[in-house]
Coordinates of C-alpha atoms in Angstrom, one line a residue:
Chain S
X7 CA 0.0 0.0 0.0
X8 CA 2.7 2.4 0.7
X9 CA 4.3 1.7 -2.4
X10 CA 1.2 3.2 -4.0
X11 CA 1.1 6.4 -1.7
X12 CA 4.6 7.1 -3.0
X13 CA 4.2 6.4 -6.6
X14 CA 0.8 8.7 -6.4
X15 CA 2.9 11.2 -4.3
X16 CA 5.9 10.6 -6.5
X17 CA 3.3 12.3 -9.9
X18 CA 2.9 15.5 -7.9
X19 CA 6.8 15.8 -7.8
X20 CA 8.0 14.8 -11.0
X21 CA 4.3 16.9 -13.1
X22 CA 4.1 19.8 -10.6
X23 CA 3.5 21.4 -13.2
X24 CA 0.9 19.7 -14.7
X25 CA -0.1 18.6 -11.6
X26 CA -0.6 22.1 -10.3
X27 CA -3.0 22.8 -13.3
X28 CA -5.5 19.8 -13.0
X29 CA -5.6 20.8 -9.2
X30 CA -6.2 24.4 -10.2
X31 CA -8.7 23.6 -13.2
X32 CA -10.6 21.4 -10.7
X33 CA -10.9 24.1 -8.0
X34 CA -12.0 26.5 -10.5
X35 CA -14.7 24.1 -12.2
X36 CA -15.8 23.5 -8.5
X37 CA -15.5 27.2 -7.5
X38 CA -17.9 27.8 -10.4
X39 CA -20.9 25.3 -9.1
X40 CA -20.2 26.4 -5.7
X41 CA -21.1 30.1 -6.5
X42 CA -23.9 28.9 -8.2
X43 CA -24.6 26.9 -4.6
X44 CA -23.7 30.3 -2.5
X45 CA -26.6 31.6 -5.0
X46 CA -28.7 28.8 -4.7
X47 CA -28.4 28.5 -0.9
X48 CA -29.3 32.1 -0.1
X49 CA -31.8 32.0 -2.9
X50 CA -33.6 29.0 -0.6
X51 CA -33.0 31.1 2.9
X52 CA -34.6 34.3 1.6
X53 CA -37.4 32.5 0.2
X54 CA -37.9 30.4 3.7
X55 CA -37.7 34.1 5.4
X56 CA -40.5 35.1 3.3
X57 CA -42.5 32.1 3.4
X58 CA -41.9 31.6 7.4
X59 CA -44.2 35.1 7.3
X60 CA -47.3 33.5 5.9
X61 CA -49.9 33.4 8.1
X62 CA -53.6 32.8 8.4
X63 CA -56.0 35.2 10.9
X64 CA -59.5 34.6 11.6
X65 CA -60.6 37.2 12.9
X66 CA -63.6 36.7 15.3
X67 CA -67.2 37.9 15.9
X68 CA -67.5 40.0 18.8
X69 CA -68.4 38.6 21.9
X70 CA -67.3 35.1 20.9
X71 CA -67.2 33.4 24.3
X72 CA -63.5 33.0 25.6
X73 CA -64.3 29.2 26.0
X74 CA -64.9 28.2 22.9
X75 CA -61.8 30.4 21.5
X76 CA -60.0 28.6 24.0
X77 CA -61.1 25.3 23.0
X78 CA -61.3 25.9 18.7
X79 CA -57.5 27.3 19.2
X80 CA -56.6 23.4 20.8
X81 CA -58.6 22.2 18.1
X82 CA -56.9 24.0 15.4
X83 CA -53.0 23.6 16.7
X84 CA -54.0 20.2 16.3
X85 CA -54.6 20.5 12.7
X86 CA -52.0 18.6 11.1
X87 CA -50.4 21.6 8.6
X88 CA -50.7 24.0 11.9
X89 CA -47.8 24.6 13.7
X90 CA -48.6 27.3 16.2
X91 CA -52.2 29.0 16.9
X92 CA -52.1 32.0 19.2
X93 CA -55.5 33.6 20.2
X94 CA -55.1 37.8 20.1
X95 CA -57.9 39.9 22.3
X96 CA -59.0 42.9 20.9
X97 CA -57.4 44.5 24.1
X98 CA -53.9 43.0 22.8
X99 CA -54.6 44.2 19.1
X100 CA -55.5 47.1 20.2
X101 CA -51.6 47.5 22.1
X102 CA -50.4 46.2 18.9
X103 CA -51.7 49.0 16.8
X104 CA -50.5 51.6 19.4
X105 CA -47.5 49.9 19.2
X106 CA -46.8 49.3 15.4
X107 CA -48.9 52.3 14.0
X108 CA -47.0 55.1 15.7
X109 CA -48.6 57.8 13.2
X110 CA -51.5 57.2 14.5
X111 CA -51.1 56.8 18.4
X112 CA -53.4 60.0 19.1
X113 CA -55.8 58.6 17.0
X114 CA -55.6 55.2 18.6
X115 CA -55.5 57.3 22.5
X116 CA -58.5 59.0 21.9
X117 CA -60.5 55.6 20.9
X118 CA -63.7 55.5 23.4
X119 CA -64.3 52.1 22.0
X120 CA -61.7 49.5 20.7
X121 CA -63.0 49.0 16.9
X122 CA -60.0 46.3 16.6
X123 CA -61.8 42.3 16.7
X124 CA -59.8 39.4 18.7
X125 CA -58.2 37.2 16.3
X126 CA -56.6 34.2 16.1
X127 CA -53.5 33.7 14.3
X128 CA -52.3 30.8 12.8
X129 CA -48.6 29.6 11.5
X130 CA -48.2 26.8 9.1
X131 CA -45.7 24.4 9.0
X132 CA -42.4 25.0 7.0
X133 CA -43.7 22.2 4.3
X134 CA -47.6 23.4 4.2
X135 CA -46.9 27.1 3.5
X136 CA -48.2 26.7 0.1
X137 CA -51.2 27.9 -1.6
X138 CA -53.3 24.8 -1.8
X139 CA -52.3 24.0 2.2
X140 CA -52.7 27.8 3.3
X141 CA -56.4 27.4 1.3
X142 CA -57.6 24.3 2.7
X143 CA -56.9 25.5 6.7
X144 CA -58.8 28.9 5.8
X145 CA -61.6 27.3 4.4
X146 CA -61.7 25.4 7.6
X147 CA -61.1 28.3 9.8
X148 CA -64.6 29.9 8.2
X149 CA -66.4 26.5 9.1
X150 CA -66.0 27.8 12.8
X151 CA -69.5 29.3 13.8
X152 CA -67.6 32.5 15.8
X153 CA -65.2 33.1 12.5
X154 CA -66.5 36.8 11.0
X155 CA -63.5 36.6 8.3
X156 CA -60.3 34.6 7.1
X157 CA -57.4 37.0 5.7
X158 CA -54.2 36.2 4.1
X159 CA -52.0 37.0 1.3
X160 CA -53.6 34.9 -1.4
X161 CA -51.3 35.9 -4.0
X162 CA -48.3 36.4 -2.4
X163 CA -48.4 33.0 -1.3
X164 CA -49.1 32.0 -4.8
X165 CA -46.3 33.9 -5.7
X166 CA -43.6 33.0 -3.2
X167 CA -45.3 28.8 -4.6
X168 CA -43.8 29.9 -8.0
X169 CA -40.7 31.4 -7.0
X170 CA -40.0 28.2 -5.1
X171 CA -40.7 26.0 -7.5
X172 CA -38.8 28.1 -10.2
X173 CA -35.6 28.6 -8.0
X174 CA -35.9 24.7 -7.6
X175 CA -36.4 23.9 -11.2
X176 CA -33.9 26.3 -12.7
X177 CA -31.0 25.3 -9.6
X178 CA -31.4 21.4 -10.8
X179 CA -30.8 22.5 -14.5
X180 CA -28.1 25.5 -14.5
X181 CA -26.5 22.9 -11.1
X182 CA -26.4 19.9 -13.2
X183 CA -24.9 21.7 -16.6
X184 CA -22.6 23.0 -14.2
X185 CA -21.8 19.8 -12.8
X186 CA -21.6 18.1 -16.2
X187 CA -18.8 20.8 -17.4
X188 CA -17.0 20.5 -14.4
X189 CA -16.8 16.7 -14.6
X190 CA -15.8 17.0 -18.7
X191 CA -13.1 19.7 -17.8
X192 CA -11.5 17.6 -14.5
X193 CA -11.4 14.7 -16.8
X194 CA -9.6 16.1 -19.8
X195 CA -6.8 17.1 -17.3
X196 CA -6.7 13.7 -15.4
X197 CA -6.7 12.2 -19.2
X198 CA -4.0 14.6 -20.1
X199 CA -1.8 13.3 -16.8
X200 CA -2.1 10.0 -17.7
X201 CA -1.2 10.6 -21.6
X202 CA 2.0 11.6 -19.9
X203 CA 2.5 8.7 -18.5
X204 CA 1.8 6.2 -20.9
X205 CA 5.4 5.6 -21.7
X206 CA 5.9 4.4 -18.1
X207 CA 2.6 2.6 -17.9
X208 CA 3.6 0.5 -21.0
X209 CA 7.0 -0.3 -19.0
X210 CA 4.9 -1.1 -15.7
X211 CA 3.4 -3.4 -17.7
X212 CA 6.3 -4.9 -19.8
X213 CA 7.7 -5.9 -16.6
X214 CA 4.7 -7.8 -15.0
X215 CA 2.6 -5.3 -13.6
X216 CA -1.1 -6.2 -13.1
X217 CA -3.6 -3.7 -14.1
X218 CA -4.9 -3.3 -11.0
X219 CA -1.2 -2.3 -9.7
X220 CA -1.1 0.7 -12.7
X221 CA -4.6 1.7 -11.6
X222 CA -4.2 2.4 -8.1
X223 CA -1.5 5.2 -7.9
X224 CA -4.0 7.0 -10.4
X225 CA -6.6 6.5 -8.8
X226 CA -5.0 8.0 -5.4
X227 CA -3.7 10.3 -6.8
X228 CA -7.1 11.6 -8.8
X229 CA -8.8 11.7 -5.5
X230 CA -6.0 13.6 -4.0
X231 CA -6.3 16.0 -6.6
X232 CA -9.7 16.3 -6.5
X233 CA -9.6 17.1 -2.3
X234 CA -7.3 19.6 -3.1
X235 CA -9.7 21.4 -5.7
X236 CA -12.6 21.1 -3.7
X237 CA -10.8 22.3 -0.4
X238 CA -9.4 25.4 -3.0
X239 CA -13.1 25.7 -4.4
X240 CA -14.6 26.4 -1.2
X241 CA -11.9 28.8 0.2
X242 CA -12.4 30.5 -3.4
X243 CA -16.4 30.4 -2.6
X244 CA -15.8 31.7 0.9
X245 CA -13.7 34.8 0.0
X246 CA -16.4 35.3 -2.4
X247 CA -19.2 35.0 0.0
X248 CA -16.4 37.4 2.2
X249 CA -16.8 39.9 -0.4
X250 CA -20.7 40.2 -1.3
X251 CA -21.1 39.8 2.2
X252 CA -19.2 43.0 3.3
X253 CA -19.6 44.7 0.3
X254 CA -23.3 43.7 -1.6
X255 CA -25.6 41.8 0.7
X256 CA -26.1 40.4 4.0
X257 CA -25.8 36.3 2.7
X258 CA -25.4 33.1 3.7
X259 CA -22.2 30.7 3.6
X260 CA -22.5 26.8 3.1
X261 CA -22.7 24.4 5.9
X262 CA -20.4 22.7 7.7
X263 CA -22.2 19.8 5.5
X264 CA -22.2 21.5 2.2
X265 CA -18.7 22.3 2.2
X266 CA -18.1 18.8 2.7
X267 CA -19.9 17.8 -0.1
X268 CA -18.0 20.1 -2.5
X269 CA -15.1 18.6 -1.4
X270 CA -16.6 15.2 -1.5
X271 CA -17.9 15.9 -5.2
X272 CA -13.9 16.7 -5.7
X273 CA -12.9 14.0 -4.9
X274 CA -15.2 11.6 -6.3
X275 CA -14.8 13.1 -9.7
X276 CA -11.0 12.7 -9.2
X277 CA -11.3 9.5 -8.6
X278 CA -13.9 8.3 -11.1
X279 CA -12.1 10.5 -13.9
X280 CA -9.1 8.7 -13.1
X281 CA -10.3 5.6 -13.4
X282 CA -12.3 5.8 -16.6
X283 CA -9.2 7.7 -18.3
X284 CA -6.8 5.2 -17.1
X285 CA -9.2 2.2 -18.0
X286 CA -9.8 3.4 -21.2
X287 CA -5.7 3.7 -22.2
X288 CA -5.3 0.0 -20.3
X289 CA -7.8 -1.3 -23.1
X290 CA -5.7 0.4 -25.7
X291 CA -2.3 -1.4 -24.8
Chain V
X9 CA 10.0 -23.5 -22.9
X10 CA 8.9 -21.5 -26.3
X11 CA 6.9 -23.2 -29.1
X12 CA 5.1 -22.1 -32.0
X13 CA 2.9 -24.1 -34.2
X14 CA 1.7 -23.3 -37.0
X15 CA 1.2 -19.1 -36.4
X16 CA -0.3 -16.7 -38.1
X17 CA -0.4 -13.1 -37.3
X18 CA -2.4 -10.8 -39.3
X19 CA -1.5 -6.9 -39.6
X20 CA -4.7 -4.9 -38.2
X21 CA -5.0 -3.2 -41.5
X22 CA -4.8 -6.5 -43.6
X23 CA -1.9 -8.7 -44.9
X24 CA 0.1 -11.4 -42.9
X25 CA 3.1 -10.3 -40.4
X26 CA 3.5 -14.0 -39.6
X27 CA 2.9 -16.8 -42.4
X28 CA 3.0 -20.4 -40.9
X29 CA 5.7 -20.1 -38.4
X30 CA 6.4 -23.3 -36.6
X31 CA 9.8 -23.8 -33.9
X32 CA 10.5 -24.7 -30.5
X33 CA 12.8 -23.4 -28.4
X34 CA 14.2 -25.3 -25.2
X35 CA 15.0 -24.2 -21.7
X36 CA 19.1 -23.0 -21.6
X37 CA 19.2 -22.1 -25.6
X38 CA 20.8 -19.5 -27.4
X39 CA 18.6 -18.5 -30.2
X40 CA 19.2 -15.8 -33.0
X41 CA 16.3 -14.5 -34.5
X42 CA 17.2 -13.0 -38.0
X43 CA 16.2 -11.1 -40.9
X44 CA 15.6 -7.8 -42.7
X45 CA 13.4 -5.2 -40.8
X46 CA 9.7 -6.3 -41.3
X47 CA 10.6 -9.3 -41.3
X48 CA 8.0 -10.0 -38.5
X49 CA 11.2 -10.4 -35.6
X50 CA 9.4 -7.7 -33.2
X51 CA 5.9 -9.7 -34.1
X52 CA 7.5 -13.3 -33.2
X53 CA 8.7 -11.5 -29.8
X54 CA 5.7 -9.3 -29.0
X55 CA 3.2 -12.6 -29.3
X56 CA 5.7 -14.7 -26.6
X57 CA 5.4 -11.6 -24.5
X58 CA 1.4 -11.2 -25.4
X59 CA 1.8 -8.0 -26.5
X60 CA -0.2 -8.7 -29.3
X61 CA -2.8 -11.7 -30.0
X62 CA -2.3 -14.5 -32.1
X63 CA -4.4 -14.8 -35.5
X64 CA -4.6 -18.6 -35.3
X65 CA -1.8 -21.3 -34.6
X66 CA -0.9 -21.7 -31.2
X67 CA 2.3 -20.4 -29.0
X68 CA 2.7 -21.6 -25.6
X69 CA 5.8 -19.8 -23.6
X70 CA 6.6 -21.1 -20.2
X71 CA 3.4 -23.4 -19.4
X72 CA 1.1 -21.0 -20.8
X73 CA -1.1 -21.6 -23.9
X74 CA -1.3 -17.7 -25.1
X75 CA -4.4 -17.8 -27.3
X76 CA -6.4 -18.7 -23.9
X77 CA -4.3 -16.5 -22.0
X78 CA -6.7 -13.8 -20.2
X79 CA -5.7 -10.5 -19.7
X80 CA -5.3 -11.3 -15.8
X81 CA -2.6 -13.6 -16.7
X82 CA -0.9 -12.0 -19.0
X83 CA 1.3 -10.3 -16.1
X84 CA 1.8 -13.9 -14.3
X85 CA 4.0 -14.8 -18.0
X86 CA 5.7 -11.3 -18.5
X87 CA 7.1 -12.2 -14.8
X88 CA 9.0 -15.1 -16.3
X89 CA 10.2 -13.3 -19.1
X90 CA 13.0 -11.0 -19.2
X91 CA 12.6 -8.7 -21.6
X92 CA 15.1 -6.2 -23.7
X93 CA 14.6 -3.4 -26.2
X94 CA 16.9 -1.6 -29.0
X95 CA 15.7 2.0 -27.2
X96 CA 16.5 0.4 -23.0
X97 CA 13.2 1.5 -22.0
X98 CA 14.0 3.0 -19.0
X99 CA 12.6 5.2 -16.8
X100 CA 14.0 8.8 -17.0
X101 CA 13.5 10.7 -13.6
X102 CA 14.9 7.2 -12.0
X103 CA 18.4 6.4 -11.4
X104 CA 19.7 2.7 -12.6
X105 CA 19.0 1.7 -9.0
X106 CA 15.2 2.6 -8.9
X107 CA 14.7 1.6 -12.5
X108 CA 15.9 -2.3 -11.5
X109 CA 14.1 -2.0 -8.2
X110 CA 10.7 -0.6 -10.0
X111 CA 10.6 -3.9 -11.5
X112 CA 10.2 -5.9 -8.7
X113 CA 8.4 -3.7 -7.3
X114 CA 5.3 -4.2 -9.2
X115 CA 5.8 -7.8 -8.8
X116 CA 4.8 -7.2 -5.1
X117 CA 8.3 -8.6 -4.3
X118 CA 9.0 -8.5 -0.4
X119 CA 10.7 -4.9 0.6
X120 CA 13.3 -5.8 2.6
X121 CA 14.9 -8.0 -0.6
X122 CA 14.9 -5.6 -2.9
X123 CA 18.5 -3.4 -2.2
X124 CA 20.6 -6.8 -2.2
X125 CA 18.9 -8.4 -5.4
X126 CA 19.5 -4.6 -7.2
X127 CA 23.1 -4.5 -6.6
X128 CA 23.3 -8.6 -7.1
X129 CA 22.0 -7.7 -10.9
X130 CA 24.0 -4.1 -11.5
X131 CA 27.2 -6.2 -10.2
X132 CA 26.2 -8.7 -12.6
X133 CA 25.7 -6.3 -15.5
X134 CA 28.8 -4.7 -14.6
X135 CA 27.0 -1.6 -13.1
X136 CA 27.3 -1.4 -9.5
X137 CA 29.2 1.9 -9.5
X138 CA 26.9 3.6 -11.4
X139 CA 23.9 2.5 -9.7
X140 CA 22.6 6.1 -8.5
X141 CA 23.5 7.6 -11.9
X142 CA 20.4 8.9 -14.0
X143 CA 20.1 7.1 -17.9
X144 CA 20.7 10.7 -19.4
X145 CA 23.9 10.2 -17.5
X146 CA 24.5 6.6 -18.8
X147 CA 26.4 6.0 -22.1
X148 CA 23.5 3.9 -24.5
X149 CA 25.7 0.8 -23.7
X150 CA 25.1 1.6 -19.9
X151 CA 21.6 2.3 -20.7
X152 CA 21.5 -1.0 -22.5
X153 CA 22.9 -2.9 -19.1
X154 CA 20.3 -1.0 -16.9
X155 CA 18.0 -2.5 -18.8
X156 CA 19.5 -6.1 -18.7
X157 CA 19.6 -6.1 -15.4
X158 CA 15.9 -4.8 -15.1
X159 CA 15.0 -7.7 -17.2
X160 CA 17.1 -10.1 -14.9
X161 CA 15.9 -9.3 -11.7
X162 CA 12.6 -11.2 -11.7
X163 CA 15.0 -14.1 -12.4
X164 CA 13.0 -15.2 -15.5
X165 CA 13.8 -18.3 -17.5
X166 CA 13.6 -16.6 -20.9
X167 CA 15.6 -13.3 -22.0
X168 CA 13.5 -12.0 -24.8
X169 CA 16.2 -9.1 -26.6
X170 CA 14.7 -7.3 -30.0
X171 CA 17.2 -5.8 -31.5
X172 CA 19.7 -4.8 -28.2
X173 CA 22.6 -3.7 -29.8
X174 CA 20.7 -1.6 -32.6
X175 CA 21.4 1.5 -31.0
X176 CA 24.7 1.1 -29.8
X177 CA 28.3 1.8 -31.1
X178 CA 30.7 -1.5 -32.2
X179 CA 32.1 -1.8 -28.6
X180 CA 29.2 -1.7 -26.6
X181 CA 28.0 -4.0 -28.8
X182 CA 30.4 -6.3 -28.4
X183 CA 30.3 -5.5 -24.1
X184 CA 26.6 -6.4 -24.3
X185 CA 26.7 -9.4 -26.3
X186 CA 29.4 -10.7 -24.5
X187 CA 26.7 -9.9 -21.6
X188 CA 24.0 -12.0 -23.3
X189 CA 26.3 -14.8 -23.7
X190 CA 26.8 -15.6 -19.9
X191 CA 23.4 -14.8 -18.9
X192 CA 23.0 -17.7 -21.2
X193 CA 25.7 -19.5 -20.1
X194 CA 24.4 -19.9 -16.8
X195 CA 21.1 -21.2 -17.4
X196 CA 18.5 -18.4 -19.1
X197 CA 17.3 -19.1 -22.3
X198 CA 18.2 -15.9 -24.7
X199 CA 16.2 -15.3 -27.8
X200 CA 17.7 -12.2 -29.6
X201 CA 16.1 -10.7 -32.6
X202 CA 19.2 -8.9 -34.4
X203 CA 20.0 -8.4 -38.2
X204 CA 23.6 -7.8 -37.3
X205 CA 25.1 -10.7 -39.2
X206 CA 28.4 -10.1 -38.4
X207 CA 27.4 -10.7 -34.4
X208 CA 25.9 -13.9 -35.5
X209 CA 29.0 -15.6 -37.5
X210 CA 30.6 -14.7 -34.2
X211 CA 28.9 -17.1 -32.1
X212 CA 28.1 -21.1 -32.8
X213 CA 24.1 -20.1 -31.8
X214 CA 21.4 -21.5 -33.2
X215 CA 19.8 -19.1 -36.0
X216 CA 15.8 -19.2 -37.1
X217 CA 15.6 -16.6 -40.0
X218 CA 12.5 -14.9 -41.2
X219 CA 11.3 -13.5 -44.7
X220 CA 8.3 -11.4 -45.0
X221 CA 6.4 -13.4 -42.0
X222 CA 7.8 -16.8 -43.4
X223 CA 10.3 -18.7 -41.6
X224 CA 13.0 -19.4 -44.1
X225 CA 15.7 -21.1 -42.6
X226 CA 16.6 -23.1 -38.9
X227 CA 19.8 -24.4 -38.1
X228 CA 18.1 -27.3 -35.9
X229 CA 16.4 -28.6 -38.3
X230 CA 18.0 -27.0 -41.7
X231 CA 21.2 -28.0 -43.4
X232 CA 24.1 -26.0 -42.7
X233 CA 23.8 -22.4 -44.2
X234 CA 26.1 -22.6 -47.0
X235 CA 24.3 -25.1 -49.0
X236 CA 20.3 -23.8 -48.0
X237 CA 18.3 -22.7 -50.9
X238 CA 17.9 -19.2 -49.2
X239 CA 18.7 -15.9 -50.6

C-alpha cells in the first residue's frame, strides 16, 4: 500500500507542473458550481424568510365566548399543517396598533371604544406554507361558527409557490450543466496526466505489472487532486461569499455539511475520472 | 519452454506479419532471430510476451497456452520473461537503481529483498558503480545494461532481446553481447532478434531466419547455411 502512496505522491513531484493545473482547473470548475450553490443557498434562505411570514388570521365575531376560543385554538393547533395558533384579544390588538402604528397613536388614545376584533393567528408548518395548504386551513377556519372573516396574502403565497418551484427547477438544470462541465473539464486534465505517462505505464506493464497495480497510484492520486480542488473551491467560494457579504448583501455561507460535499464531489470526480481515463488507455495497450 | 505451431499473425490493417511459423525453443538455448526489418522479428517476440494476439496457430511460452491466455494472466507470464529493447526502455526521472528496483516492485516482491537483489544484478551487468547515476547520465551501452539487469531481476527463465545492440556503437555491442552470452551460459534461455550478421558468425548459436512473415531457414532442423536454398 505504501508503495502506492509514494508512486501517487511521487506524480505530484515529477508533473508539478501539470499537476498544479488539473488541481487548479478542478478548484475553478468547482468554485464555479459552488457560487452557483452560494446563490442557490441564499436564494432558498430568503425565500424560507419570506414564506416563514405567511400566516392565516381569523378574525372573530365580537363577543365570541373566551371558551370556545379557547377550545377551537386546541382544536386548530392540532390540525395537522398548523404549527402554532395563538389567540389575540381585541385589548392586545389594540396594544399592537399603538404599538406598530405610531402615526396614528393620538388617533388610537383617543378611541372611546376598541373598533379592533380578537383574532386568532395561525402559523403553518415549513412544508404546508403553500397555496393549496394555506387554502384548505382557511376554508376550515370559516367553518367555525364564531369566524367573522379569514385573511391572508392569497397571492403572495401563490407567488412566493412559483418562485419556489422556479428557483428549484432552474438550480437542478443550470446545477447539473454545471456539474456536467465540471466533470468533462477535470477529466480532460486527469486524461492529459495519464497521456503523460503512458510511456511508463507501457514499461509497468512490460515488466509484470497487473492492471490493478497501474490503476491504483491514479486512482490516489485523482482523489487527492480532486480534495485539493474542492478544499481550493470552497476557500475561493468563501472569500467570495467574504466579499458580497461586506460589500453587496447580507448572505449566507454553506454548511459545515455543504462544504463537505463540495469537497466530497472533488474528490469523487478525481477518482472516477481517473479511473475511466486510465481504463480506457489500459484497453488500448 | 517456447513453441510455435503453425502461427499466423495478421496486420490490423490486412496482410500477414506472420505466415505459418512453426519452432520450438528449449529451456538454456541461445537463439538468433534474424532477418531484414519487417521481417516480422518484433511480431514473433511481442506474441511470446502477449503483446499482441495470435491470429490462429498456437504459442505456448513457459506453461502458458497464449491464445487462452486472459488479460489477468498476461502479467503472471511477463514475470518469467526478461525482456530487452533496442531503445532500453527506462525510466527517465529514476536512477539505474530505482529503474531495477521498480521492476520488482510491481511484482509485489517483499521490501526488505529488494536493495541486495538490485546490486546482485548491477554487479552482474557490470554496473554497481553507477547505480545512483540517471540514464541521461548513462552512455547507451550503460543504458542497455540498466535494462538487462531490469530484465534479470525477476530471475526469469527466458531473456527475450529485440534488436539490443541496434542502437549502440561496435564496442558496446560487443560488451553487451558478450553480456547475453553468460546470462546464457548460466542457465537463461536468450532469444535475440538482431539483423547484425556479423554478431551472428561470431557465435556457434542456433539461428531461425524470417522472410516477409515466413520462416525461411533453422539451423536445428536445416542444413548447414552454405548449402540452404535461401537468398
Amino acid at each position: 500500500m505504501n508503495l502506492v502512496i509514494r508512486e501517487a505522491l511521487l506524480a505530484f513531484r515529477r508533473a508539478p507542473l501539470l499537476s498544479a493545473l488539473s488541481v487548479t482547473t478542478i478548484a475553478f470548475s468547482l468554485f464555479v458550481v459552488g457560487l452557483f450553490g452560494l446563490v442557490a443557498v441564499n436564494l432558498q434562505q430568503a425565500l424560507r424568510d419570506v414564506a416563514e411570514r405567511v400566516e392565516i388570521v381569523a378574525y372573530l365575531l365580537p363577543g365570541a365566548p373566551i371558551e370556545t376560543i379557547t377550545l377551537a385554538e386546541k382544536d386548530i393547533e392540532a390540525f395537522p399543517e398548523v404549527q402554532a395558533a395563538a389567540y389575540v384579544s381585541e385589548d392586545q390588538a389594540l396594544d399592537r396598533a399603538r404599538a406598530e402604528l405610531v402615526e396614528f397613536r393620538d388617533v388610537l388614545q383617543e378611541l372611546e371604544r376598541n373598533p379592533l376584533p380578537a383574532s386568532i393567528e395561525v402559523k403553518l408548518k415549513p412544508r404546508f406554507r403553500d397555496v393549496e395548504h394555506v387554502n384548505e386551513v382557511a376554508e376550515r377556519l370559516r367553518g367555525f361558527g364564531f369566524v367573522d372573516d379569514v385573511r391572508f396574502g392569497r397571492d403572495w403565497v401563490a407567488n412566493v409557490d412559483r418562485l419556489r418551484q422556479i428557483a428549484a427547477a432552474v438550480g437542478l438544470v443550470v446545477g447539473a450543466a454545471f456539474a456536467v462541465v465540471a466533470i468533462i473539464i477535470i477529466g480532460t486534465t486527469i486524461r492529459m496526466a495519464v497521456l503523460q505517462r503512458s510511456r511508463e505505464i507501457a514499461i509497468m506493464r512490460l515488466v509484470g505489472a497487473t492492471d490493478g497495480f497501474v490503476r491504483r497510484p491514479f486512482l490516489l492520486q485523482g482523489a487527492l487532486k480532486g480534495m485539493l480542488g474542492g478544499l481550493a473551491a470552497v476557500a475561493l467560494s468563501y472569500g467570495a461569499y467574504a466579499l458580497i457579504n461586506r460589500w453587496l448583501i447580507h448572505a449566507e455561507f454553506f454548511s459545515r455539511e455543504q462544504a463537505v460535499a463540495i469537497v466530497g464531489f472533488g474528490m469523487l470526480i478525481g477518482f472516477f475520472g481517473s479511473a475511466a481515463s486510465v481504463g480506457r488507455h489500459l484497453r488500448r495497450i | 519452454m517456447i513453441k510455435f505451431t503453425n502461427v499466423f499473425k495478421a496486420f490490423p490493417k490486412g496482410g500477414l506479419a506472420l505466415k505459418d511459423v512453426s519452432f520450438h525453443i528449449a529451456k538454456g538455448e541461445f537463439v538468433f532471430l534474424t532477418g531484414h526489418s519487417g521481417a516480422g522479428k518484433s511480431t514473433v517476440l511481442k506474441l511470446v510476451y502477449a503483446e499482441e494476439p495470435v491470429t490462429s496457430g498456437e504459442v505456448r511460452v513457459s506453461g502458458f497456452t497464449l491464445a487462452d491466455a486472459r488479460r489477468r494472466d498476461i502479467p503472471k507470464l511477463r514475470r518469467r520473461l526478461g525482456i530487452v529493447f533496442q531503445d532500453f526502455r527506462l525510466l527517465e526521472d529514476r536512477t539505474a537503481e530505482e529503474n531495477v528496483a521498480f521492476a520488482l516492485e510491481v511484482t509485489g516482491a517483499r521490501r526488505a529483498s529488494i536493495p541486495a537483489r538490485v546490486m546482485r544484478v548491477l554487479t552482474q551487468v557490470g554496473l554497481a558503480a553507477k547505480a545512483h547515476a540517471y540514464p541521461r547520465e548513462l552512455s547507451g551501452g550503460e543504458q542497455q545494461r540498466v535494462a538487462i539487469a531490469r530484465a534479470l531481476v525477476n530471475e526469469p527463465t527466458v531473456l527475450l532481446a529485440d534488436e539490443p545492440t541496434g542502437n549502440l556503437d561496435e564496442r558496446a555491442t560487443r560488451g553487451v553481447f558478450q553480456l547475453l552470452r553468460d546470462i546464457n551460459a548460466s542457465g537463461t534461455a536468450v532469444v535475440m532478434a538482431t539483423h547484425d550478421l556479423d554478431l551472428v558468425r561470431q557465435a556457434p548459436y542456433r539461428v531461425i531466419e524470417l522472410q516477409e512473415g515466413a520462416l525461411v531457414y533453422d539451423s536445428a532442423v536445416d542444413e548447414p547455411r552454405d548449402q540452404a536454398a535461401s537468398p
